[in-house]
Amino acid sequence: MSTLKVAVIPVAGRGTRWMPISRSVPKELLPVWRRTSASYAFEEAVSAGFEEIIFVISPDKHDVLEHFLRFDASDLGPDYSGLSWSKLHERVRVHACIQEKPRGLGHAILCAEHDVAGRPFAVLLPDEVLMDNGISMLLDCSPAVLLMDVPFEQRANYGIVVPEERDGALWIRDLVEKPKPEDAPSSLAVTGRYTFTPEIFECLRTQAPGLAGEIQLTDAMRRYTAAHPLRGVIYRGVRHDVGQPSGLLTASLDFGLRDPEYGDSLRAAVAELLKK
Ligand code: UTP
């Protein structure tokens, strides 16, 4: 059984790609098909057996916490239809800590240090919706990061790892944030699923601001992995980037077309649109 019990879901970012909507509605509450975009990461954590989920929210995002405090087990996928609201909330403690100002993803995770309280923990970025449970793939080899093979031209959008194969496993030797595709050390990009030991907080606390003047998780991970060997696990399933409009729409269509109730009518409507 996994020793990882606590998962951190940071939702305190600016959401600039969703302006002007995000000025009044947190992007995490935008719908992806029939659920909120952040509920997929939440369900992934619940399904992987986490017992405590900490949202890192900005002072104006209490609605996100409210949403998950009211989240009913029947809102989850079919695996949970036997669970009631009270059973879900008995099994999973949901709470939040505040990031006063958006000072970067690394800083957001540092804000959870007090609540993580010296335990190993997972991080799930809700902008990434994975069709298969990614975080559960890391439980047996923690600390670890989920990786994805990306095409050459997309390498500049991601943190790319310098991988190393040792003892039949994949290890992260180093990371390069958003390299030029021709300078990328591999095709393996970091996706938004990680597990860490609490020593990552020391790396975050002492991390100088990087790109955009923010405390970058990637920078802290470079120092962390030098002392705490970090495994890499390759995810080969479907992934949608719902942090931007076309990714959110594609994810909605993907879920919608699989929906037993609406799939057929949606397929017909999309086919009609494509004729135009
Ligand atoms: P992103 O940089 O991809 O998203 O952060 P963003 O800042 O929310 O949106 P844009 O880029 O302005 O459109 C990745 C994850 O880290 C969280 C975000 O909420 C998102 O889940 N984050 C980022 C924080 O919690 N705090 C920060 O200061 C920055």
mmCIF file with all atom_site columns, C-alpha atoms and ligand atoms in Angstrom, residues 10-18 27-28 56 61 99 101-105 108 125-127 214 243, ligand 1:
data_model
loop_
_atom_site.group_PDB
_atom_site.id
_atom_site.type_symbol
_atom_site.label_atom_id
_atom_site.label_alt_id
_atom_site.label_comp_id
_atom_site.label_asym_id
_atom_site.label_entity_id
_atom_site.label_seq_id
_atom_site.pdbx_PDB_ins_code
_atom_site.Cartn_x
_atom_site.Cartn_y
_atom_site.Cartn_z
_atom_site.occupancy
_atom_site.B_iso_or_equiv
_atom_site.pdbx_formal_charge
_atom_site.auth_seq_id
_atom_site.auth_comp_id
_atom_site.auth_asym_id
_atom_site.auth_atom_id
_atom_site.pdbx_PDB_model_num
ATOM   1  C CA  . PRO A 1 10  ? -2.560  24.371 -6.930  1.00 0.00 ? 10  PRO A CA  1
ATOM   2  C CA  . VAL A 1 11  ? -5.258  26.627 -8.366  1.00 0.00 ? 11  VAL A CA  1
ATOM   3  C CA  . ALA A 1 12  ? -3.935  30.079 -7.457  1.00 0.00 ? 12  ALA A CA  1
ATOM   4  C CA  . GLY A 1 13  ? -2.627  31.055 -10.912 1.00 0.00 ? 13  GLY A CA  1
ATOM   5  C CA  . ARG A 1 14  ? -3.752  34.149 -12.782 1.00 0.00 ? 14  ARG A CA  1
ATOM   6  C CA  . GLY A 1 15  ? -5.537  32.367 -15.606 1.00 0.00 ? 15  GLY A CA  1
ATOM   7  C CA  . THR A 1 16  ? -4.506  35.083 -18.072 1.00 0.00 ? 16  THR A CA  1
ATOM   8  C CA  . ARG A 1 17  ? -5.313  32.845 -21.010 1.00 0.00 ? 17  ARG A CA  1
ATOM   9  C CA  . TRP A 1 18  ? -8.922  32.877 -19.839 1.00 0.00 ? 18  TRP A CA  1
ATOM   10 C CA  . LYS A 1 27  ? -10.860 28.832 -14.768 1.00 0.00 ? 27  LYS A CA  1
ATOM   11 C CA  . GLU A 1 28  ? -10.912 25.698 -12.597 1.00 0.00 ? 28  GLU A CA  1
ATOM   12 C CA  . VAL A 1 56  ? -3.684  26.079 -2.933  1.00 0.00 ? 56  VAL A CA  1
ATOM   13 C CA  . LYS A 1 61  ? -10.775 31.658 -5.335  1.00 0.00 ? 61  LYS A CA  1
ATOM   14 C CA  . GLN A 1 99  ? -1.160  31.858 -1.866  1.00 0.00 ? 99  GLN A CA  1
ATOM   15 C CA  . LYS A 1 101 ? -0.014  36.566 -4.706  1.00 0.00 ? 101 LYS A CA  1
ATOM   16 C CA  . PRO A 1 102 ? 0.708   34.487 -7.821  1.00 0.00 ? 102 PRO A CA  1
ATOM   17 C CA  . ARG A 1 103 ? 4.483   34.159 -7.436  1.00 0.00 ? 103 ARG A CA  1
ATOM   18 C CA  . GLY A 1 104 ? 4.784   31.002 -9.508  1.00 0.00 ? 104 GLY A CA  1
ATOM   19 C CA  . LEU A 1 105 ? 3.930   27.315 -9.281  1.00 0.00 ? 105 LEU A CA  1
ATOM   20 C CA  . ALA A 1 108 ? 2.269   27.893 -4.664  1.00 0.00 ? 108 ALA A CA  1
ATOM   21 C CA  . LEU A 1 125 ? -1.990  20.339 -11.918 1.00 0.00 ? 125 LEU A CA  1
ATOM   22 C CA  . PRO A 1 126 ? -5.651  20.553 -12.845 1.00 0.00 ? 126 PRO A CA  1
ATOM   23 C CA  . ASP A 1 127 ? -4.895  22.193 -16.210 1.00 0.00 ? 127 ASP A CA  1
ATOM   24 C CA  . GLU A 1 214 ? 8.490   33.660 -10.421 1.00 0.00 ? 214 GLU A CA  1
ATOM   25 C CA  . GLY A 1 243 ? -5.561  25.709 -19.393 1.00 0.00 ? 243 GLY A CA  1
HETATM 26 P P1  . UTP B 2 .   ? 0.063   28.073 -15.277 1.00 0.00 ? 1   UTP B P1  1
HETATM 27 O O1  . UTP B 2 .   ? 1.065   29.153 -15.341 1.00 0.00 ? 1   UTP B O1  1
HETATM 28 O O2  . UTP B 2 .   ? 0.041   27.065 -16.366 1.00 0.00 ? 1   UTP B O2  1
HETATM 29 O O3  . UTP B 2 .   ? -1.399  28.666 -15.186 1.00 0.00 ? 1   UTP B O3  1
HETATM 30 O O4  . UTP B 2 .   ? 0.186   27.354 -13.885 1.00 0.00 ? 1   UTP B O4  1
HETATM 31 P P2  . UTP B 2 .   ? -1.970  30.064 -14.724 1.00 0.00 ? 1   UTP B P2  1
HETATM 32 O O5  . UTP B 2 .   ? -0.933  30.976 -14.195 1.00 0.00 ? 1   UTP B O5  1
HETATM 33 O O6  . UTP B 2 .   ? -3.130  29.758 -13.841 1.00 0.00 ? 1   UTP B O6  1
HETATM 34 O O7  . UTP B 2 .   ? -2.616  30.555 -16.098 1.00 0.00 ? 1   UTP B O7  1
HETATM 35 P P3  . UTP B 2 .   ? -2.081  31.520 -17.236 1.00 0.00 ? 1   UTP B P3  1
HETATM 36 O O8  . UTP B 2 .   ? -0.771  30.949 -17.697 1.00 0.00 ? 1   UTP B O8  1
HETATM 37 O O9  . UTP B 2 .   ? -1.982  32.870 -16.581 1.00 0.00 ? 1   UTP B O9  1
HETATM 38 O O10 . UTP B 2 .   ? -3.175  31.437 -18.263 1.00 0.00 ? 1   UTP B O10 1
HETATM 39 C C1  . UTP B 2 .   ? 0.121   25.925 -13.701 1.00 0.00 ? 1   UTP B C1  1
HETATM 40 C C2  . UTP B 2 .   ? -0.629  25.616 -12.422 1.00 0.00 ? 1   UTP B C2  1
HETATM 41 O O11 . UTP B 2 .   ? -0.010  26.277 -11.327 1.00 0.00 ? 1   UTP B O11 1
HETATM 42 C C3  . UTP B 2 .   ? -0.940  27.079 -10.623 1.00 0.00 ? 1   UTP B C3  1
HETATM 43 C C4  . UTP B 2 .   ? -2.050  27.367 -11.611 1.00 0.00 ? 1   UTP B C4  1
HETATM 44 O O12 . UTP B 2 .   ? -3.264  27.625 -10.938 1.00 0.00 ? 1   UTP B O12 1
HETATM 45 C C5  . UTP B 2 .   ? -2.090  26.090 -12.440 1.00 0.00 ? 1   UTP B C5  1
HETATM 46 O O13 . UTP B 2 .   ? -2.848  25.087 -11.798 1.00 0.00 ? 1   UTP B O13 1
HETATM 47 N N1  . UTP B 2 .   ? -0.262  28.294 -10.144 1.00 0.00 ? 1   UTP B N1  1
HETATM 48 C C6  . UTP B 2 .   ? 0.546   28.992 -10.980 1.00 0.00 ? 1   UTP B C6  1
HETATM 49 C C7  . UTP B 2 .   ? -0.466  28.723 -8.848  1.00 0.00 ? 1   UTP B C7  1
HETATM 50 O O14 . UTP B 2 .   ? -1.218  28.084 -8.071  1.00 0.00 ? 1   UTP B O14 1
HETATM 51 N N2  . UTP B 2 .   ? 0.163   29.867 -8.430  1.00 0.00 ? 1   UTP B N2  1
HETATM 52 C C8  . UTP B 2 .   ? 0.988   30.571 -9.237  1.00 0.00 ? 1   UTP B C8  1
HETATM 53 O O15 . UTP B 2 .   ? 1.550   31.586 -8.787  1.00 0.00 ? 1   UTP B O15 1
HETATM 54 C C9  . UTP B 2 .   ? 1.177   30.120 -10.554 1.00 0.00 ? 1   UTP B C9  1
#
